[in-house]
Amino acid sequence: GHIPKDFFESQISWQIDKSLKLDYFGRINISYALLDQPISNPPDSETLRNFESIDFNIYIRPRSLYLNFLPDLYREVDFIGRLLNIFEQTFEPSVQTLDVIHDYLDPRTAPETLLPFLAYWVGWQMIPNIESDRQRQLIHRAIEIYRWRGTKRGLQFYLHLYTDLPLDEEHIFIQDVFERGFVTGETRLGQDSIVGGGKPYHFIVRLRHKPYHQINEQLIRQIIEQEKPAFCTYELYMILDNSNDNTPSLPESSNT
């Protein structure tokens, strides 16, 4: 027989003059054959004789985990199964969430809609218009970025996470020009200063990348401004690496 999709939601089964069980029958036929007679394939009615037929009812109910906690006597009561299923459908999604709560609290596996909440937990300001996987890694490593904020190592690590460039000086190079600059009465010419040029607390950032590796310069500057000490100045050079094309590498942009 055909079972309606809304059988368990329909109110028809709850009418007083009808049973809660589904009127769906099954039948088992028990047959036998004599040993001294060959059985054809398939067996025919002459060699295979009917011994008994047994009819039975099939009870259809939603799969319920809560029935496993009841004695066998109550598991056979259809009404109890339906009643428990109401509570199970209400609470089981929360129970399943608690079973994998560690995945919801990890930015690398959490649902994307939960990322702003996880970023707020660690005080991280999400960067707009970047890939979801890169956003997840930045949130996951936020505490490590905070630990080295204001240092050369921290800026290099942050740029590595954002740009996905290798964490080496060939691709991400940060050069300190002067630590203090020219200070009257303390400067030794030729040792810690030169005549002309140079800025105190100035550094240079060079990013070398392939032409197909697109990098948003505006976001790079935003990262540098956020990570550097407020009194420092910097220059940014984004260099295209055309080594495979046998063409010289030229600065893509450079600004002070």
Short mmCIF file of C-alpha atoms in Angstrom, two decimals:
data_model
loop_
_atom_site.label_atom_id
_atom_site.label_comp_id
_atom_site.label_asym_id
_atom_site.label_seq_id
_atom_site.Cartn_x
_atom_site.Cartn_y
_atom_site.Cartn_z
CA GLY A 1 0.00 0.00 0.00
CA HIS A 2 0.96 3.65 -0.33
CA ILE A 3 1.81 5.60 2.82
CA PRO A 4 1.06 9.36 2.64
CA LYS A 5 4.05 11.61 3.34
CA ASP A 6 2.10 13.51 5.99
CA PHE A 7 0.84 10.35 7.72
CA PHE A 8 2.40 11.23 11.09
CA GLU A 9 1.41 14.91 10.86
CA SER A 10 -2.12 14.31 9.67
CA GLN A 11 -4.93 14.53 12.22
CA ILE A 12 -6.96 11.78 10.54
CA SER A 13 -5.22 9.05 12.51
CA TRP A 14 -6.23 10.74 15.78
CA GLN A 15 -9.95 10.45 15.15
CA ILE A 16 -11.86 8.50 17.79
CA ASP A 17 -13.29 5.92 15.41
CA LYS A 18 -9.89 4.97 13.94
CA SER A 19 -6.92 3.08 15.29
CA LEU A 20 -3.51 4.69 15.65
CA LYS A 21 -1.94 1.80 13.76
CA LEU A 22 -1.56 1.97 10.00
CA ASP A 23 -3.93 -0.39 8.10
CA TYR A 24 -1.14 -2.01 6.16
CA PHE A 25 -1.02 -5.83 6.07
CA GLY A 26 1.66 -8.33 5.24
CA ARG A 27 1.41 -12.05 4.54
CA ILE A 28 3.90 -14.90 4.90
CA ASN A 29 3.29 -18.04 2.85
CA ILE A 30 4.85 -21.28 4.15
CA SER A 31 5.15 -24.03 1.50
CA TYR A 32 6.80 -27.46 1.29
CA ALA A 33 7.78 -30.05 -1.30
CA LEU A 34 8.18 -33.83 -1.09
CA LEU A 35 11.78 -35.09 -1.06
CA ASP A 36 11.15 -37.80 -3.62
CA GLN A 37 9.86 -35.34 -6.22
CA PRO A 38 12.22 -33.12 -8.24
CA ILE A 39 11.68 -29.39 -7.88
CA SER A 40 11.57 -27.41 -11.08
CA ASN A 41 13.09 -23.97 -11.38
CA PRO A 42 10.97 -22.01 -10.76
CA PRO A 43 8.90 -24.49 -8.71
CA ASP A 44 5.39 -25.15 -9.96
CA SER A 45 2.19 -25.61 -7.95
CA GLU A 46 2.28 -29.41 -8.28
CA THR A 47 5.64 -29.95 -6.61
CA LEU A 48 5.41 -27.01 -4.17
CA ARG A 49 2.43 -27.28 -1.87
CA ASN A 50 1.06 -24.54 0.37
CA PHE A 51 1.25 -25.39 4.05
CA GLU A 52 0.09 -22.24 5.83
CA SER A 53 -0.39 -18.52 5.35
CA ILE A 54 0.09 -16.04 8.16
CA ASP A 55 -1.19 -12.46 8.03
CA PHE A 56 0.37 -9.72 10.13
CA ASN A 57 0.10 -5.95 10.66
CA ILE A 58 2.97 -3.55 9.94
CA TYR A 59 3.23 -0.65 12.38
CA ILE A 60 4.93 2.40 10.87
CA ARG A 61 6.39 5.00 13.19
CA PRO A 62 9.28 7.46 12.94
CA ARG A 63 12.67 6.23 14.05
CA SER A 64 13.09 7.22 17.68
CA LEU A 65 16.18 7.03 19.85
CA TYR A 66 14.22 7.79 22.99
CA LEU A 67 12.31 4.51 22.77
CA ASN A 68 15.55 2.70 23.62
CA PHE A 69 15.30 4.09 27.16
CA LEU A 70 11.86 2.53 27.77
CA PRO A 71 10.95 -1.00 28.87
CA ASP A 72 9.89 -3.31 26.05
CA LEU A 73 6.27 -3.14 27.22
CA TYR A 74 6.00 0.60 26.52
CA ARG A 75 7.85 0.43 23.21
CA GLU A 76 4.90 -1.37 21.68
CA VAL A 77 2.47 1.45 22.53
CA ASP A 78 2.19 3.56 19.42
CA PHE A 79 0.97 6.65 21.27
CA ILE A 80 4.08 6.70 23.52
CA GLY A 81 6.33 6.48 20.47
CA ARG A 82 4.57 9.42 18.84
CA LEU A 83 4.70 11.48 22.02
CA LEU A 84 8.41 10.84 22.55
CA ASN A 85 9.12 11.72 18.94
CA ILE A 86 7.79 15.25 19.52
CA PHE A 87 10.37 15.82 22.25
CA GLU A 88 13.08 14.11 20.26
CA GLN A 89 12.60 16.33 17.23
CA THR A 90 12.76 19.36 19.54
CA PHE A 91 15.84 18.48 21.59
CA GLU A 92 17.90 16.16 19.39
CA PRO A 93 19.31 18.91 17.09
CA SER A 94 20.69 20.66 20.19
CA VAL A 95 22.13 17.38 21.49
CA GLN A 96 23.81 16.72 18.14
CA THR A 97 25.25 20.23 18.16
CA LEU A 98 26.72 19.68 21.64
CA ASP A 99 28.35 16.46 20.45
CA VAL A 100 30.39 18.43 17.90
CA ILE A 101 30.58 21.76 19.75
CA HIS A 102 34.35 21.84 19.25
CA ASP A 103 33.79 22.12 15.48
CA TYR A 104 31.49 25.10 15.99
CA LEU A 105 34.11 26.88 18.12
CA ASP A 106 36.96 26.34 15.63
CA PRO A 107 37.06 29.02 12.89
CA ARG A 108 38.45 26.45 10.45
CA THR A 109 35.34 24.22 10.65
CA ALA A 110 32.57 26.47 11.97
CA PRO A 111 29.64 27.51 9.75
CA GLU A 112 30.41 30.68 7.82
CA THR A 113 27.57 32.55 9.52
CA LEU A 114 29.31 31.96 12.86
CA LEU A 115 32.63 33.55 11.81
CA PRO A 116 31.73 37.14 12.85
CA PHE A 117 30.86 35.85 16.33
CA LEU A 118 34.14 33.91 16.64
CA ALA A 119 36.06 36.96 15.39
CA TYR A 120 34.40 39.07 18.09
CA TRP A 121 35.48 36.53 20.70
CA VAL A 122 39.14 37.16 19.95
CA GLY A 123 38.76 40.88 19.19
CA TRP A 124 39.49 40.41 15.50
CA GLN A 125 38.26 42.87 12.90
CA MET A 126 37.25 40.86 9.85
CA ILE A 127 38.77 41.91 6.54
CA PRO A 128 36.10 42.37 3.86
CA ASN A 129 36.21 40.90 0.36
CA ILE A 130 38.68 38.08 0.98
CA GLU A 131 38.26 34.32 0.58
CA SER A 132 36.47 32.47 3.35
CA ASP A 133 39.37 30.04 3.89
CA ARG A 134 41.82 32.91 4.37
CA GLN A 135 39.41 34.67 6.72
CA ARG A 136 39.18 31.50 8.80
CA GLN A 137 42.97 31.21 9.07
CA LEU A 138 43.31 34.83 10.17
CA ILE A 139 40.73 34.39 12.93
CA HIS A 140 42.35 31.12 13.99
CA ARG A 141 45.82 32.73 14.23
CA ALA A 142 44.62 36.06 15.66
CA ILE A 143 46.15 35.51 19.12
CA GLU A 144 49.50 34.69 17.54
CA ILE A 145 49.33 37.88 15.48
CA TYR A 146 48.57 39.90 18.62
CA ARG A 147 51.56 38.36 20.40
CA TRP A 148 53.99 39.82 17.84
CA ARG A 149 52.17 43.05 17.01
CA GLY A 150 54.47 46.00 16.43
CA THR A 151 57.46 43.83 15.50
CA LYS A 152 59.09 42.88 12.21
CA ARG A 153 58.29 39.23 12.84
CA GLY A 154 54.62 39.96 13.52
CA LEU A 155 54.17 42.05 10.37
CA GLN A 156 55.89 39.44 8.24
CA PHE A 157 53.70 36.69 9.70
CA TYR A 158 50.49 38.69 9.15
CA LEU A 159 51.42 39.43 5.53
CA HIS A 160 52.19 35.75 5.02
CA LEU A 161 48.72 34.73 6.28
CA TYR A 162 46.93 37.34 4.19
CA THR A 163 48.86 37.06 0.91
CA ASP A 164 49.62 33.32 1.13
CA LEU A 165 53.19 34.10 0.05
CA PRO A 166 55.96 31.89 1.48
CA LEU A 167 57.25 32.99 4.87
CA ASP A 168 60.77 33.86 3.75
CA GLU A 169 62.73 37.01 2.94
CA GLU A 170 62.72 36.26 -0.77
CA HIS A 171 58.97 36.88 -0.97
CA ILE A 172 58.28 39.00 2.12
CA PHE A 173 61.24 41.20 2.97
CA ILE A 174 61.16 43.88 5.67
CA GLN A 175 64.25 46.08 6.01
CA ASP A 176 64.99 48.47 8.88
CA VAL A 177 66.72 51.60 7.57
CA PHE A 178 67.52 53.34 10.86
CA GLU A 179 66.54 52.67 14.42
CA ARG A 180 66.89 56.21 15.76
CA GLY A 181 68.14 58.40 12.94
CA PHE A 182 70.30 61.48 13.39
CA VAL A 183 70.43 62.65 17.03
CA THR A 184 72.60 65.70 17.80
CA GLY A 185 75.29 64.98 20.37
CA GLU A 186 74.92 61.22 20.16
CA THR A 187 75.46 60.42 16.47
CA ARG A 188 78.79 59.02 15.29
CA LEU A 189 79.22 59.83 11.63
CA GLY A 190 80.01 56.77 9.57
CA GLN A 191 78.99 54.33 12.29
CA ASP A 192 75.32 54.84 13.00
CA SER A 193 74.46 57.63 10.56
CA ILE A 194 75.33 59.09 7.18
CA VAL A 195 75.17 62.61 5.82
CA GLY A 196 71.92 63.18 3.91
CA GLY A 197 68.97 60.86 3.39
CA GLY A 198 67.47 58.44 5.84
CA LYS A 199 64.53 58.77 8.19
CA PRO A 200 64.29 57.86 11.85
CA TYR A 201 62.25 54.72 12.59
CA HIS A 202 61.73 53.99 8.91
CA PHE A 203 61.42 50.59 7.25
CA ILE A 204 60.86 49.15 3.78
CA VAL A 205 58.48 46.32 2.85
CA ARG A 206 59.05 44.36 -0.36
CA LEU A 207 56.53 41.78 -1.58
CA ARG A 208 57.61 39.61 -4.50
CA HIS A 209 54.78 37.72 -6.21
CA LYS A 210 53.92 36.04 -9.48
CA PRO A 211 51.75 37.91 -12.02
CA TYR A 212 48.88 35.44 -11.49
CA HIS A 213 49.02 35.99 -7.72
CA GLN A 214 46.85 39.06 -7.30
CA ILE A 215 47.32 41.11 -4.13
CA ASN A 216 45.20 44.01 -2.97
CA GLU A 217 47.64 46.86 -2.31
CA GLN A 218 45.09 48.87 -0.35
CA LEU A 219 44.58 46.04 2.13
CA ILE A 220 48.36 45.54 2.39
CA ARG A 221 48.74 49.18 3.42
CA GLN A 222 45.87 48.82 5.86
CA ILE A 223 47.63 45.86 7.48
CA ILE A 224 50.96 47.70 7.72
CA GLU A 225 49.32 50.79 9.24
CA GLN A 226 47.58 48.58 11.77
CA GLU A 227 50.64 46.55 12.77
CA LYS A 228 53.45 49.11 12.76
CA PRO A 229 54.26 51.42 15.69
CA ALA A 230 52.50 54.76 15.25
CA PHE A 231 55.74 56.76 15.04
CA CYS A 232 57.23 54.64 12.22
CA THR A 233 57.16 55.46 8.52
CA TYR A 234 57.50 52.94 5.72
CA GLU A 235 57.81 52.32 1.99
CA LEU A 236 55.99 49.54 0.15
CA TYR A 237 57.28 47.85 -3.00
CA MET A 238 55.17 45.19 -4.74
CA ILE A 239 57.46 43.42 -7.21
CA LEU A 240 56.30 41.16 -10.00
CA ASP A 241 58.36 37.98 -10.27
CA ASN A 242 58.73 37.25 -13.99
CA SER A 243 61.64 34.86 -13.60
CA ASN A 244 59.93 32.17 -15.67
CA ASP A 245 59.31 34.65 -18.50
CA ASN A 246 62.98 35.70 -18.78
CA THR A 247 61.98 39.31 -18.26
CA PRO A 248 63.39 41.66 -15.60
CA SER A 249 61.43 42.15 -12.40
CA LEU A 250 60.17 45.70 -12.06
CA PRO A 251 58.44 47.34 -9.09
CA GLU A 252 54.70 47.31 -9.52
CA SER A 253 54.22 50.14 -7.07
CA SER A 254 56.28 52.05 -4.56
CA ASN A 255 55.10 54.72 -2.21
CA THR A 256 56.35 56.37 0.94
#
